[in-house]
Amino acid sequence: MSIRVSVVMPCLDEAATLAICIEKAHAALQARGVEYEIIIADNGSTDGSVALAESLGARVVHETRKGYGYAYHAGIGAALGEWIVIGDSDDSYDFSDLGRFLDQLEAGYEVVVGNRFQGGIEKGAMPWLHRYIGNPLLSGLLNLMYHTGVSDAHCGMRAFTKTAFEKMDLRTGGMEFASEMIIRAGLLKLRMCEIPIVLYRDGRNRPPHLRSFRDGWRHLRFMLIYSPTHLYIWPGVLLFVLGMTSLVALLPGPIRIFNRLVDVHVMVLGSLFAILGFQIISLGIYAKIFSVTHHFVPQTPALTRAFHLFNLERGLILGFVIFLLGFLTDAYILVAWISNGFGTLDQVRPAILASTLMIIGAQIIFSSFFLSMLGIEVRPPSR
């Protein structure tokens, strides 16, 4: 019979708790009456974990690259089951409870995530910094940016179908593997749910592999990098709008705001904001196209329409028109200066606006060529 369920546990010197995790998984799966396998993804253990796992009937897969994600890539890649359950081998998760995860897969869900906050956290099982700040903050930010609906995005016990894992095409090798799975599942619209589970105090006799600030930063960094819209485009739009608004408002002359005179110096700052904002928006668009062509994120219908609407030719025309507006404004100022016998010239305001338009126009022209190159789909070389 073909294997139905694969249980994958990452391992790095977990001899103190590995046996109980394997035995609980054996008991739960035997009681369910399914064909299964237990895989230990070893990440370089030196405490006898490998021999212990093999003696208990588990299959050991070795991964030399250090990292939580790398260990899972090796273990899941070697799994033969249609359904895969993953969880840490430090006895903080109860593998005798994995049947509830399988129930949800059986019901049609493609990804099932444990929720420790709904199920309960044993005293001493999670540092207060993680429980009240780190996990809620990172999970909240992930949901704000990606709308996944998962309230415990970093729970280590999960289940998914092998097909779903292959669709997700995960790339990361560290602790951010957990965030990437939720983000990818959300972007691909996979059927995903949470179930309450209890987090127990682990039974290890060594310091944890987790490093709070380093791993928290890796999660945050990944979430930002994976979303060019939030990292680049929205901040860029804010700067650009502020800059252009100040340029247009101050073009006729100084204005008073809250009884304070606002003059040409703010207009110079507005020019800086507009140029910087446009550059940041451009970086966001580059990143968006790169992420689609390299299959980090799926291409959406809205993005497809945008690619067709803003093609190279339209970009060149738009950039040329904006550059020409700035150039003609500067030309008008030059003609006025010559007509005035090269005398005193009070045209600083239109000159600032003209320079800004010329810079943005030139950026649009050259960005259009670069975007056109980025938009070429990456294909493997022919053999």
Short mmCIF file of N, CA and C in Angstrom, two decimals, residues 129-130 133-135 137-139 174-176 210-223:
data_model
loop_
_atom_site.label_atom_id
_atom_site.label_comp_id
_atom_site.label_asym_id
_atom_site.label_seq_id
_atom_site.Cartn_x
_atom_site.Cartn_y
_atom_site.Cartn_z
N LEU A 129 8.06 37.74 26.15
CA LEU A 129 8.34 38.62 25.01
C LEU A 129 7.74 38.06 23.73
N HIS A 130 7.82 36.73 23.55
CA HIS A 130 7.24 36.10 22.37
C HIS A 130 5.72 36.08 22.46
N ILE A 133 4.33 40.10 22.78
CA ILE A 133 4.82 41.12 21.84
C ILE A 133 5.17 40.51 20.48
N GLY A 134 6.16 39.62 20.47
CA GLY A 134 6.69 39.10 19.21
C GLY A 134 5.67 38.42 18.32
N ASN A 135 5.07 37.35 18.82
CA ASN A 135 4.12 36.59 18.00
C ASN A 135 2.88 37.40 17.61
N LEU A 137 2.55 40.63 17.34
CA LEU A 137 2.94 41.72 16.45
C LEU A 137 3.24 41.20 15.05
N LEU A 138 4.04 40.13 14.96
CA LEU A 138 4.41 39.60 13.65
C LEU A 138 3.21 38.97 12.94
N SER A 139 2.38 38.25 13.68
CA SER A 139 1.18 37.66 13.06
C SER A 139 0.21 38.74 12.60
N GLY A 174 15.74 29.52 6.76
CA GLY A 174 15.81 29.78 8.20
C GLY A 174 14.45 29.71 8.86
N MET A 175 14.33 30.39 10.01
CA MET A 175 13.07 30.41 10.74
C MET A 175 11.94 31.08 9.97
N GLU A 176 12.29 31.93 8.99
CA GLU A 176 11.26 32.61 8.21
C GLU A 176 10.49 31.64 7.30
N LEU A 210 16.33 28.82 19.00
CA LEU A 210 15.69 30.08 18.64
C LEU A 210 16.43 31.27 19.26
N ARG A 211 16.66 32.31 18.45
CA ARG A 211 17.25 33.56 18.92
C ARG A 211 16.22 34.66 18.68
N SER A 212 15.67 35.19 19.79
CA SER A 212 14.48 36.04 19.70
C SER A 212 14.61 37.18 18.69
N PHE A 213 15.59 38.03 18.86
CA PHE A 213 15.66 39.23 18.02
C PHE A 213 16.16 38.90 16.62
N ARG A 214 17.13 38.01 16.52
CA ARG A 214 17.63 37.64 15.19
C ARG A 214 16.53 36.98 14.36
N ASP A 215 15.83 36.02 14.94
CA ASP A 215 14.80 35.31 14.18
C ASP A 215 13.56 36.17 13.97
N GLY A 216 13.23 37.02 14.95
CA GLY A 216 12.13 37.96 14.75
C GLY A 216 12.40 38.91 13.60
N TRP A 217 13.65 39.40 13.54
CA TRP A 217 14.03 40.29 12.44
C TRP A 217 13.96 39.56 11.11
N ARG A 218 14.35 38.27 11.08
CA ARG A 218 14.30 37.51 9.83
C ARG A 218 12.86 37.36 9.33
N HIS A 219 11.94 37.14 10.25
CA HIS A 219 10.52 37.07 9.87
C HIS A 219 10.06 38.41 9.31
N LEU A 220 10.36 39.50 10.03
CA LEU A 220 9.93 40.83 9.61
C LEU A 220 10.56 41.21 8.28
N ARG A 221 11.85 40.96 8.14
CA ARG A 221 12.57 41.27 6.90
C ARG A 221 11.94 40.53 5.72
N PHE A 222 11.63 39.26 5.92
CA PHE A 222 11.04 38.48 4.84
C PHE A 222 9.67 39.03 4.45
N MET A 223 8.85 39.36 5.45
CA MET A 223 7.51 39.88 5.15
C MET A 223 7.59 41.18 4.33
#
